[in-house]
Amino acid sequence: MAVNFYNGSQGIIKSRDVRVCGFYADWLMTNNRIDTRNVPRQDADSCRKVLNELINQYIPDKEQQIRLLQEMEMSREENILPLESFDWLRQDERATFWLWGYLCKVSDEELGIPRNGNKLYSPNWYTHFRLSMTPASHRERLDIIGHLFDRIIVASPPVTYFKKMLMERLKDKWKMIYSKPLPLKWLPDEEEAVLWAWNNLSKTQQISTLEELSLNINSGGLTTWFTPLSHTERNLALRAALDLWVDAPDSKRLFLLNLNKAWNQQKLRQSRTDKKALNTYLKNETKTRLDFMAERSGVRISDMLEMLINEHYRKTCGGE
C-alpha cells in the first residue's frame, strides 16, 4: 500500500527546513519538471509556498503529485548531507579556506561528478551556481561549501551515499596536506610581514599563470584571483594559497626556500640600520682574550666589543 504523502489543500511539500525546500526547487529544475529559477530561497516558508503553488499549477493531479514527492524524497535522502558531515570544517578556518578554494576551481570530472553532456555546468558546478568568489569570512566560506553540496544533484539512479563518500575523499585529501610541515611557520603574524609574503607569492603565481593559462583552464594560484580585505583574511589566504599549490612541488619548495632566505636578509638589513662596519686588526693574544670573554658572557664578539667600549666610555667620559 502506497504511503499517502499528500495532506491538505495547500500542497505536498510540508518541510520547514530551508535546505530541503531549496533542494526540491533545484531538483524540479534539474529534472525539467518546473522552472524554479524565480523561487525565493531565503527562508523555508516562502520557498515552500511558491513551490506548492507551482506544483499545483503545472501538476494538478494529486496522484501525480504524490509520485513526484516520492521521487524528490528518494533523491533528497541521497543528496542532503547531515550537518555533522561539515563538523571537520566548522572549527578549522585553514581547512575551510582550502576546501573553498579547491571547490572554486576543481573540474566536475576531478570532483567525480559526471556532467552528462550538460554544457551549462562548464567549467564546474561552482561557476554554474554563480557562487561568490570573494567571501570575506570563515562563516561565509562555510555557508558556500554547504550550499554547493546541497545544490549539486547526483544524477538518477543515485549511487548510495555518493556525497558522503565524496566528503570523505575530500577529508582524506586535506589530511594529506595537513600532515606536511606547516608553511611559513617562521613568518610573524604582522600586517607588513604577511603583505610582503603575499605580494611575493602573487608575483610568482602570476608568472606561472601566464605560462600555463593556454594549457590549463584551472591554472592560476589563489593569489591571482582572490583579494583579501583584511590582515586576518590575508594571513589565512596566504596559507590557503600554499595549501592549494600542489602542482610542481619542486617549484613550491624552491619558492619557500627563497622566500625564507629573502626574509632573513631583510631582517639582517633592518638590524644593521644604525650600525657601522669596523675593520681593524688585533694582536693574536688580544683576539684570543676577546673570544674567551664573548664566549663566557654568551654573546657575539661584536656585542662584547660594544659592551667594553661603552663601559670604558661611561667610566672615562661620564657618558650614558
Coordinates of C-alpha atoms in Angstrom, one line a residue, residues 180-181 183-184 186 201 204 242 245-261:
K180 CA 53.0 18.1 5.8
P181 CA 55.1 20.8 7.6
P183 CA 54.1 26.5 5.6
L184 CA 55.7 29.8 6.8
W186 CA 58.8 31.4 10.6
L201 CA 53.7 34.7 -3.8
T204 CA 55.4 34.0 -8.6
L242 CA 50.2 27.4 -0.4
W245 CA 49.7 24.7 -4.6
V246 CA 50.0 21.0 -5.3
D247 CA 51.4 21.1 -8.8
A248 CA 55.2 21.4 -9.4
P249 CA 56.2 20.6 -5.8
D250 CA 59.8 21.4 -6.6
S251 CA 58.9 24.9 -7.7
K252 CA 56.9 25.3 -4.4
R253 CA 59.9 24.1 -2.3
L254 CA 62.3 26.5 -4.1
F255 CA 59.9 29.4 -3.7
L256 CA 59.6 28.8 0.1
L257 CA 63.4 28.4 0.5
N258 CA 64.0 31.7 -1.5
L259 CA 61.3 33.5 0.5
N260 CA 62.8 32.4 3.8
K261 CA 66.2 33.5 2.6

